[in-house]
GROMACS .gro file of C-alpha atoms in nm:
model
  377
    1UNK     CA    1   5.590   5.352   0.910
    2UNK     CA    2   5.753   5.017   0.877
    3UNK     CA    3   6.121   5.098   0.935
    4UNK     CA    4   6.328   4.881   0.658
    5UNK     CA    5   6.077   5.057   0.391
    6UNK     CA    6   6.185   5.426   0.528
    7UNK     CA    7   6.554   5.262   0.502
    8UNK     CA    8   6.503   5.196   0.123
    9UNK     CA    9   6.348   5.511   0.060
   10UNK     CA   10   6.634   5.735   0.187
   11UNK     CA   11   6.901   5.517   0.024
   12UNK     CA   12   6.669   5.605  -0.328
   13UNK     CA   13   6.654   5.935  -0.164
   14UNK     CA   14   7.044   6.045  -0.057
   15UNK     CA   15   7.106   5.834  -0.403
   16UNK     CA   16   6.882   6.075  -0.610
   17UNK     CA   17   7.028   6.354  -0.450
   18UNK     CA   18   7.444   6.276  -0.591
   19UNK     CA   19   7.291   6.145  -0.903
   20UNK     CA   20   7.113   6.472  -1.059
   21UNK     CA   21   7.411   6.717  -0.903
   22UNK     CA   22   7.099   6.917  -0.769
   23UNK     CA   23   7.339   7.134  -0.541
   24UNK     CA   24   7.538   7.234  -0.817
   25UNK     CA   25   7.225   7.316  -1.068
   26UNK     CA   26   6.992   7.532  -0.841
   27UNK     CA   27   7.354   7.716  -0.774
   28UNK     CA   28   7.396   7.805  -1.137
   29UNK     CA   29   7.069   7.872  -1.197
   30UNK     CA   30   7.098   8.118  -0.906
   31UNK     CA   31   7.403   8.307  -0.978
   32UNK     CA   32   7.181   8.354  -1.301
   33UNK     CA   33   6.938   8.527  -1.161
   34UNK     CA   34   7.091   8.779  -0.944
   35UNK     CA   35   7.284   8.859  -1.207
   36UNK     CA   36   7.042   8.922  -1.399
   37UNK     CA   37   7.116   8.667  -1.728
   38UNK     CA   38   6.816   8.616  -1.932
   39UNK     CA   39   7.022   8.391  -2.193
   40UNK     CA   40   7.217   8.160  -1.898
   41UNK     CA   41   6.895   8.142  -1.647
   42UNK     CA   42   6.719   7.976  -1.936
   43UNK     CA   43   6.997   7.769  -2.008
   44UNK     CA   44   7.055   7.685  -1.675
   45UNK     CA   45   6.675   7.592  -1.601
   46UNK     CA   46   6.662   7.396  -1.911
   47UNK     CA   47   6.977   7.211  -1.792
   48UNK     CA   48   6.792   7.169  -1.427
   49UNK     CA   49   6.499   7.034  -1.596
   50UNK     CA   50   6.597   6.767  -1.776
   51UNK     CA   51   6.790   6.640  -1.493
   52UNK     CA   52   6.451   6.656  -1.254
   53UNK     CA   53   6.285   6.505  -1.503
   54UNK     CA   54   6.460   6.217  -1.557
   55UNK     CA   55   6.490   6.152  -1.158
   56UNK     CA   56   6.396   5.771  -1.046
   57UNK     CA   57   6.231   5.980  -0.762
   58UNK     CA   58   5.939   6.043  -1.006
   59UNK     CA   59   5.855   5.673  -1.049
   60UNK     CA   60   5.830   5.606  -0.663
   61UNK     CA   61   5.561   5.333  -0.601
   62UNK     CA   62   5.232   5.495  -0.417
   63UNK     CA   63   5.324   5.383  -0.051
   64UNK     CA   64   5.653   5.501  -0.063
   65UNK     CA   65   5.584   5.873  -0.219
   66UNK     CA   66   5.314   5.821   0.044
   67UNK     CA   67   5.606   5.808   0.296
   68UNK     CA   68   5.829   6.096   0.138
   69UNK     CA   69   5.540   6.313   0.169
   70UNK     CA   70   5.521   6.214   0.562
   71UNK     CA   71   5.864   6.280   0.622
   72UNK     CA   72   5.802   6.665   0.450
   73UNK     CA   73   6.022   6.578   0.115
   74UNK     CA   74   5.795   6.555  -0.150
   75UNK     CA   75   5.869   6.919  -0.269
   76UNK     CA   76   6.234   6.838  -0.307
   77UNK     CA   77   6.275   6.618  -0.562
   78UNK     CA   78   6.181   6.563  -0.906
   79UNK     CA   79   5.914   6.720  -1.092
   80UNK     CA   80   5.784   6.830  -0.788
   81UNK     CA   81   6.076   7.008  -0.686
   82UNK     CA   82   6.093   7.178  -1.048
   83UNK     CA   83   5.703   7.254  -1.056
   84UNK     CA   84   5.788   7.437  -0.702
   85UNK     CA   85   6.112   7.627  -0.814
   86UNK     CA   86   5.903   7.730  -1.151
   87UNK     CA   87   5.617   7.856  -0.920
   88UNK     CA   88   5.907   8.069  -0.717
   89UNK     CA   89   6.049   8.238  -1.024
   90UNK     CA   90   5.711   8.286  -1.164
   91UNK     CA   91   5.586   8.457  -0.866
   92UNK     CA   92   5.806   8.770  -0.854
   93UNK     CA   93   5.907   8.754  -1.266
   94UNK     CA   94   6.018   9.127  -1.257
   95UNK     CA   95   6.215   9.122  -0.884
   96UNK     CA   96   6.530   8.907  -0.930
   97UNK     CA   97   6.624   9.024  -0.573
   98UNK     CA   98   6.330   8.868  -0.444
   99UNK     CA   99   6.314   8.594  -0.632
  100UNK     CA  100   6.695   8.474  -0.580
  101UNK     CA  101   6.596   8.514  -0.173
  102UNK     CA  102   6.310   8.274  -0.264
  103UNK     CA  103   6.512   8.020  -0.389
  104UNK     CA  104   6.802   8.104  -0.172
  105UNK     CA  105   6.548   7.981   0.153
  106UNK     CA  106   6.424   7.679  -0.033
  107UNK     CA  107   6.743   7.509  -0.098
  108UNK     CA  108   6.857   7.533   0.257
  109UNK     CA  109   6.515   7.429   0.356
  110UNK     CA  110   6.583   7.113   0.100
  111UNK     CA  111   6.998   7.114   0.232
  112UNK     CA  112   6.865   7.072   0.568
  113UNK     CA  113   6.602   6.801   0.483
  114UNK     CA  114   6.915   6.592   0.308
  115UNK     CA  115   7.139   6.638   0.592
  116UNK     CA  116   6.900   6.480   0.828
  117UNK     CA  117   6.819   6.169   0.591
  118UNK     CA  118   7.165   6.135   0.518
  119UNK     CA  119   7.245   6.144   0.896
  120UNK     CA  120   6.952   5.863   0.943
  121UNK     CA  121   7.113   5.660   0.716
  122UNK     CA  122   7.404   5.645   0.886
  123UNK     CA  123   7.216   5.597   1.200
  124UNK     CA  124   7.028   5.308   1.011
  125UNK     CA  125   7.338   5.161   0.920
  126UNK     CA  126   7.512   5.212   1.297
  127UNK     CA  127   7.204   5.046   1.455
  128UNK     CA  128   7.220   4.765   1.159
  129UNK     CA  129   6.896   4.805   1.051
  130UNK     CA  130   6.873   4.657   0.743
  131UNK     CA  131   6.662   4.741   0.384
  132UNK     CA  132   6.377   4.568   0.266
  133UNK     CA  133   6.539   4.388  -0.057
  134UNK     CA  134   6.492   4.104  -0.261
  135UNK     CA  135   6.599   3.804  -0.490
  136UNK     CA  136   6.611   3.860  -0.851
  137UNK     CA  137   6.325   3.603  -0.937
  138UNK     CA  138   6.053   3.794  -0.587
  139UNK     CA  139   5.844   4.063  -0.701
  140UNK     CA  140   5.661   4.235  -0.416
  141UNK     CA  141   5.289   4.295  -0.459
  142UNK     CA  142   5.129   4.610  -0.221
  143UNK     CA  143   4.758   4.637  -0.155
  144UNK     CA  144   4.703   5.003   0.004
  145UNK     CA  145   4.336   4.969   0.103
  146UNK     CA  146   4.120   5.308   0.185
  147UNK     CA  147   3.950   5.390   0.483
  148UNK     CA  148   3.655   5.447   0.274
  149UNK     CA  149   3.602   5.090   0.166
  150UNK     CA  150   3.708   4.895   0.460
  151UNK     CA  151   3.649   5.114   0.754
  152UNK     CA  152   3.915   5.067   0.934
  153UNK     CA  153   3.730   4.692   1.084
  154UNK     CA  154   3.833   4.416   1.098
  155UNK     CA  155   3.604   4.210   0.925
  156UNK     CA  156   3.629   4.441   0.631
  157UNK     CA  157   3.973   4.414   0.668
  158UNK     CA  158   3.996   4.027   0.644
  159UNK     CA  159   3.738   4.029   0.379
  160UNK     CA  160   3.956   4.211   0.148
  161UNK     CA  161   4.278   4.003   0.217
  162UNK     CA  162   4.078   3.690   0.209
  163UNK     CA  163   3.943   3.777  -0.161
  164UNK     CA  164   4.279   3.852  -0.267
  165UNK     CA  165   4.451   3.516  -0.115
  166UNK     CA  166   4.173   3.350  -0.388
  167UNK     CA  167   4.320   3.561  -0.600
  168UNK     CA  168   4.678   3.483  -0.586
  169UNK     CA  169   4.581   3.074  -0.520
  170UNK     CA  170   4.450   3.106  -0.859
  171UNK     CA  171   4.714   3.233  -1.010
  172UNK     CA  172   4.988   3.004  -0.837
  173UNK     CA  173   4.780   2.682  -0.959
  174UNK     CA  174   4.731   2.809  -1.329
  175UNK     CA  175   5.140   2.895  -1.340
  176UNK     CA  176   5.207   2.613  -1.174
  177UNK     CA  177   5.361   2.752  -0.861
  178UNK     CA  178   5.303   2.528  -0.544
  179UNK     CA  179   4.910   2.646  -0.390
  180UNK     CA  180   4.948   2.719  -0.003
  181UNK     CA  181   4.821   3.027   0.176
  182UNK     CA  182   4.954   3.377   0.106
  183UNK     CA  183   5.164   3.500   0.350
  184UNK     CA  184   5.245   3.873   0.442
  185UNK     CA  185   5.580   3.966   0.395
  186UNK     CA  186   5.557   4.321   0.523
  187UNK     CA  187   5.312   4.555   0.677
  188UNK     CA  188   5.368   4.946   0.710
  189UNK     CA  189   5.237   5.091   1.013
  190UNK     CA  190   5.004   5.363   1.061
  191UNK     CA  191   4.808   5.283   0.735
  192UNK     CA  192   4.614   4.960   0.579
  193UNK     CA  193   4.938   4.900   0.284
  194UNK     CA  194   5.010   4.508   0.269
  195UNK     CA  195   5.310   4.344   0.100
  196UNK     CA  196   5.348   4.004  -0.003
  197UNK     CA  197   5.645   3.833  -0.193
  198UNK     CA  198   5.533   3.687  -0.540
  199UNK     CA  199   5.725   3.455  -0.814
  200UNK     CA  200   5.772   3.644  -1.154
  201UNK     CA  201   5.491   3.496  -1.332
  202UNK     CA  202   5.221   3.608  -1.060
  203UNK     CA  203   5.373   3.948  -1.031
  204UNK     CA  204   5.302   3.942  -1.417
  205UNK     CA  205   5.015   3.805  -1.474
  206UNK     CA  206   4.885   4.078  -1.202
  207UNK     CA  207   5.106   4.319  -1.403
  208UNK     CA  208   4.921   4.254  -1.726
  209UNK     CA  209   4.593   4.268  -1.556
  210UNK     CA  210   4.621   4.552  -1.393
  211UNK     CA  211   4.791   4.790  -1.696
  212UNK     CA  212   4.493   4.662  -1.937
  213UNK     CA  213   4.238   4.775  -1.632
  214UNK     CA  214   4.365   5.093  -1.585
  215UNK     CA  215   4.459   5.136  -1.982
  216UNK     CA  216   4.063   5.057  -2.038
  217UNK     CA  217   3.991   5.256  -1.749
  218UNK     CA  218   4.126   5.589  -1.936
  219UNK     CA  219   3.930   5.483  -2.225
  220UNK     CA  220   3.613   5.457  -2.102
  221UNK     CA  221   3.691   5.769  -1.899
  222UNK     CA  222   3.720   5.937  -2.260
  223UNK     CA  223   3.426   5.757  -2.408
  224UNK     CA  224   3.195   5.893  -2.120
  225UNK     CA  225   3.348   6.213  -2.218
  226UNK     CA  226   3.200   6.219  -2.568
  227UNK     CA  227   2.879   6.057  -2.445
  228UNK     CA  228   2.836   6.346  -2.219
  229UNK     CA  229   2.951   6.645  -2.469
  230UNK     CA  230   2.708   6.479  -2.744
  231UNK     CA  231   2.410   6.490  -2.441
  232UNK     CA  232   2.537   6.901  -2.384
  233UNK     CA  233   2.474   6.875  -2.808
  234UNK     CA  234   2.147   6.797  -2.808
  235UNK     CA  235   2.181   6.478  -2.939
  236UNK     CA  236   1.917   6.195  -2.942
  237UNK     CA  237   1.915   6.007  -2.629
  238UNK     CA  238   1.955   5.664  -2.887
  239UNK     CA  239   2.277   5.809  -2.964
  240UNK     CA  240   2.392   5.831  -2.572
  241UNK     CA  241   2.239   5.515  -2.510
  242UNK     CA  242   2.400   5.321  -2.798
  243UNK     CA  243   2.728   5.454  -2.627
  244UNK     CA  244   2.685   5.353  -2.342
  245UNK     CA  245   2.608   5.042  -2.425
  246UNK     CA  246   2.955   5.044  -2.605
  247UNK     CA  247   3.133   5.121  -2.221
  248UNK     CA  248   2.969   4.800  -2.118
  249UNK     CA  249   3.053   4.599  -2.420
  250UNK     CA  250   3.405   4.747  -2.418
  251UNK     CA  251   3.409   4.637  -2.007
  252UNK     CA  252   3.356   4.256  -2.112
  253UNK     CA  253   3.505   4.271  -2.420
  254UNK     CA  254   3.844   4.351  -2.233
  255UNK     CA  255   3.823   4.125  -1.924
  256UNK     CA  256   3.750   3.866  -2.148
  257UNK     CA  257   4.098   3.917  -2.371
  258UNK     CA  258   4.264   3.967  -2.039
  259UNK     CA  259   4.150   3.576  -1.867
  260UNK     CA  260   4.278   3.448  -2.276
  261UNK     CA  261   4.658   3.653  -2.282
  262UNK     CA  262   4.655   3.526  -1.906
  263UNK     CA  263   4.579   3.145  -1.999
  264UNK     CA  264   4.759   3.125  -2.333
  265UNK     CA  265   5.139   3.285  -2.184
  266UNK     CA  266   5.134   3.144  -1.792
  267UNK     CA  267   4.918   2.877  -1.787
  268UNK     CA  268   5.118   2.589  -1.658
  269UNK     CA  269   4.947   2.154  -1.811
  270UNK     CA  270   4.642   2.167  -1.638
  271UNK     CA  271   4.403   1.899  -1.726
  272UNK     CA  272   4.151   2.065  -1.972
  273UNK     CA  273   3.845   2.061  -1.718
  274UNK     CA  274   4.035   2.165  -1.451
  275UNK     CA  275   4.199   2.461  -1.649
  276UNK     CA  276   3.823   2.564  -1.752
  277UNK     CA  277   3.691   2.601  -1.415
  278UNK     CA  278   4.045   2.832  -1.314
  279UNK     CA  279   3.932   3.033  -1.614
  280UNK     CA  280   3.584   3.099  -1.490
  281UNK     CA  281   3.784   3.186  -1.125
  282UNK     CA  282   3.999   3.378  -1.305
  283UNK     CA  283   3.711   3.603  -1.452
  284UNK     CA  284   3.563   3.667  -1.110
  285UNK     CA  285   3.894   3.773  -0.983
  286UNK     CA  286   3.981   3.996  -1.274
  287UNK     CA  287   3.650   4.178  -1.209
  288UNK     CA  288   3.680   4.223  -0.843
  289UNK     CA  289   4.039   4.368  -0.887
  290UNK     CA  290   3.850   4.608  -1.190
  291UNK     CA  291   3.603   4.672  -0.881
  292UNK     CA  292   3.893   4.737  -0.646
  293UNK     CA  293   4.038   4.978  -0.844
  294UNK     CA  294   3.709   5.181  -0.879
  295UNK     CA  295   3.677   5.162  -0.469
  296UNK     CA  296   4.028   5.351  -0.462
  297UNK     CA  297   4.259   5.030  -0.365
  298UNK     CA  298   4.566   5.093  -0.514
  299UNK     CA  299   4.796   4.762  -0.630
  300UNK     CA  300   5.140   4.844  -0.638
  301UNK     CA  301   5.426   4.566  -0.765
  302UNK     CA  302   5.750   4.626  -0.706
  303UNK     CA  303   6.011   4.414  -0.897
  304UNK     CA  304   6.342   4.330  -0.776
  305UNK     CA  305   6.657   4.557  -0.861
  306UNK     CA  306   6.890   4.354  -1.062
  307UNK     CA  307   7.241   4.434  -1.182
  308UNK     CA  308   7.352   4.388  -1.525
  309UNK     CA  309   7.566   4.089  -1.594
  310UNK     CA  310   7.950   4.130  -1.573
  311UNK     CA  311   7.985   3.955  -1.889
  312UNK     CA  312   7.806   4.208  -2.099
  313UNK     CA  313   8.119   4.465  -1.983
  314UNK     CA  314   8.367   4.292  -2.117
  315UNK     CA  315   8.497   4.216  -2.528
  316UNK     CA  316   8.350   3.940  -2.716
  317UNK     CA  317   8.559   3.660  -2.801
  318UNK     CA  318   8.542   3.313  -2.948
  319UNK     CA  319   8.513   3.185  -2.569
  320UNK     CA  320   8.297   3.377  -2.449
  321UNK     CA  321   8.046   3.449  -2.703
  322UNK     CA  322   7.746   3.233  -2.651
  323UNK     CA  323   7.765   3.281  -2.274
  324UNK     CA  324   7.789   3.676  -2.374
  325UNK     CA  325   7.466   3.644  -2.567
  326UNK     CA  326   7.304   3.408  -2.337
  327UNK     CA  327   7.330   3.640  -2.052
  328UNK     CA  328   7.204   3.951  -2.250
  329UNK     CA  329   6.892   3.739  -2.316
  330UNK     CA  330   6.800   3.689  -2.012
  331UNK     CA  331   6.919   4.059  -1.884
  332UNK     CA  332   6.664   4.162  -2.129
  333UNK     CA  333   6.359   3.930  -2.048
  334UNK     CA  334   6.390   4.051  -1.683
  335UNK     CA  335   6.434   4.464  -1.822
  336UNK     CA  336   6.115   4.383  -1.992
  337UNK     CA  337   5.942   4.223  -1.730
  338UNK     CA  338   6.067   4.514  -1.469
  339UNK     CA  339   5.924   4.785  -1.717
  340UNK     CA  340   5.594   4.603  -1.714
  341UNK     CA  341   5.569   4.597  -1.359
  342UNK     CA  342   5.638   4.951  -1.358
  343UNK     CA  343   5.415   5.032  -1.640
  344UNK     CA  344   5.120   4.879  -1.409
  345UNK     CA  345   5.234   5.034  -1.095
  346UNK     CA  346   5.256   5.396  -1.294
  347UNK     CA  347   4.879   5.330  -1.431
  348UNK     CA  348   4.719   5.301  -1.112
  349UNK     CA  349   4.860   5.630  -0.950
  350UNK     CA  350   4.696   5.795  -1.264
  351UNK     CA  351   4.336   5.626  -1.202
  352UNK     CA  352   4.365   5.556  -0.843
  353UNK     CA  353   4.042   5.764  -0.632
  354UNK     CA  354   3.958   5.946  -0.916
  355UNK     CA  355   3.563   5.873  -0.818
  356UNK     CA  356   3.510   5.790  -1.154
  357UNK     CA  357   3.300   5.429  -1.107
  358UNK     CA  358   3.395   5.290  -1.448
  359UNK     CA  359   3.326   4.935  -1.263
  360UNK     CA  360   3.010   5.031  -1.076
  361UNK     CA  361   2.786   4.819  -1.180
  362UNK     CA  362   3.002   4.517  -1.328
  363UNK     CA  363   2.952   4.177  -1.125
  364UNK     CA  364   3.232   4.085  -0.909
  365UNK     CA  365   3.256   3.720  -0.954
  366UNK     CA  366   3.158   3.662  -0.534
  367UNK     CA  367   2.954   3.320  -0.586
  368UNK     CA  368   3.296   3.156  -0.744
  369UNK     CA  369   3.444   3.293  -0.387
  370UNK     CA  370   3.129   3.174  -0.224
  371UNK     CA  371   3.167   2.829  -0.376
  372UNK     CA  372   3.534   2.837  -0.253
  373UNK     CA  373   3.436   2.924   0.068
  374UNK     CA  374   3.215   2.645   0.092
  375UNK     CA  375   3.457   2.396  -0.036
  376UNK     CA  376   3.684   2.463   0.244
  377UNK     CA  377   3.455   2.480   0.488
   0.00000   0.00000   0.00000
């Protein structure tokens, strides 16, 4: 694994670990138990809960909770830590003996796992290796590509990453950004995950298509659902057809309103024929990333961690006012823009190799990439 990644990951990680007092909770909830207090274990696990819960552990992008899971941490933190301390205490209800043993061995398995992350850190930090960070205006885009759809070639390989370059091209000339070849920014080894730095308006254009994808993905998901329960019914096959029918009309109906929000908020004053022809690209591209997603690709963006103005800490006065409300403006834009880029990220770990084929049989827009091809041959 790609060594300034695993860095960031157990800063998020030792971070996590001060920030939810987990030490001091599974302690409490503990002492509870062997002494057998119904009223203050409940209390206790409802206090542990909510802490777990809210951890930023839960919201780790797919490559990364990949990477927890390869170091052996993924049952210590967050809701995967409380799903595995409710399956302890559920497993001998009516032996608190037992179960306070239980626990007793898992938190010194999890105390060991921090003390040797919080020991690489420092090692990290002695041999200078830095983190992976970034600017406040770079998102990160990830492509984590299965064995199953490229096969671990070559060819495969450069077919995929050549598809998405058009892609992102696209999307730099309709926002206006400068069009030159995408370049990797990071790779992490021992797995097909790519990384490439992106301005804020591709990051969010991608952002917006890939939340409405996975959004309409659920949908149809629930649609087939019905289709298939009315089938079970009895139903006429007109009424299951009809139906299905809707999925596909739904399909277009979407990708189309997805190319529109795309070209009304981020395109940049592209002559009109010029800005037609991106559209049609843009189609293509928006149903080969729908098609991606059905082959099990997941597309993770990362945005940049950004501190809050200064400003907004201190009094308003006369002087400072307009600079005050200036700066929470903007604060806010890029909160709202962060949240979206999370909100995509979190969609695509729900839908991501569910074998569901939503997309099957939708066209993938490869003669516009065809024509391109040709063009710079």
């Amino acid at each position: 694994m790609e060594v300034t990644k695993l860095n960031n990951l157990i800063w998020d990680l030792v971070g996590s670990n001060t920030d939810v007092k987990y030490p001091t909770l599974i302690s409490n909830l503990t002492t509870s138990i062997s002494q057998n207090q119904p009223a203050e274990i409940e209390k206790h696990l409802k206090t542990l809960e909510d802490s777990l819960v809210k951890c930023k552990i839960n919201n780790l992008s797919i490559s990364n909770y990949k990477m927890l899971t390869e170091i052996g941490g993924e049952e210590f933190f967050g809701v995967s830590s409380l799903n595995k301390i409710k399956t302890l205490l559920n497993g001998t209800p009516f032996n608190n003996a037992l179960t306070v043993q239980k626990l007793q061995e898992y938190n010194t398995k999890r105390n060991e796992f921090i003390t040797q992350i919080t020991q690489i850190k420092g090692n990290f930090e002695k041999l200078n290796i830095g983190a992976h960070f970034y600017d406040d205006d770079t998102y990160e885009v990830g492509l984590i590509l299965p064995e199953e759809l490229t096969g671990n070639t070559i060819k495969n390989i450069n077919k995929n990453l050549h598809r998405w370059d058009q892609v992102f091209k696209t999307l730099k000339e309709l926002t206006g950004e400068q069009i030159e070849d995408t370049r990797i920014s990071l790779v992490n080894n021992g797995s097909l995950e790519f990384f490439f730095e992106n301005a804020t308006e591709i990051a969010l254009c991608l952002s917006i298509t890939i939340e409405r994808l996975a959004t309409l993905y659920k949908r149809i998901i629930e649609i087939r659902a019905a289709r298939l329960k009315l089938a079970e019914l009895g139903a006429p096959k007109s009424e299951a057809a009809t139906i299905e029918k809707h999925e596909n009309s739904e399909i277009e109906r979407e990708i189309k309103e997805i190319v529109n929000q795309i070209i009304k908020e981020y395109s940049a004053k592209i002559e009109v024929g010029r800005k037609n022809e991106l559209k049609n690209a843009l189609t293509g591209h928006i149903k080969f990333i729908a098609k991606s997603l059905d082959q099990g690709v997941s597309v993770e963006i990362t945005p940049p961690e950004i501190e809050k103005p200064k400003i907004l800490n201190k009094e308003t006065t006369a002087e400072n006012k307009n600079e005050k409300e200036e700066a929470k403006k903007l604060y806010e834009e890029k909160l709202a823009k962060i949240d979206l880029a999370n909100k995509s990220t979190a969609l695509v770990k729900e839908i991501v190799k569910t074998g569901n084929e939503v997309f099957k049989y939708l066209t993938n827009g490869d003669n516009e990439i065809e024509e391109t091809d040709e063009e710079e041959k």
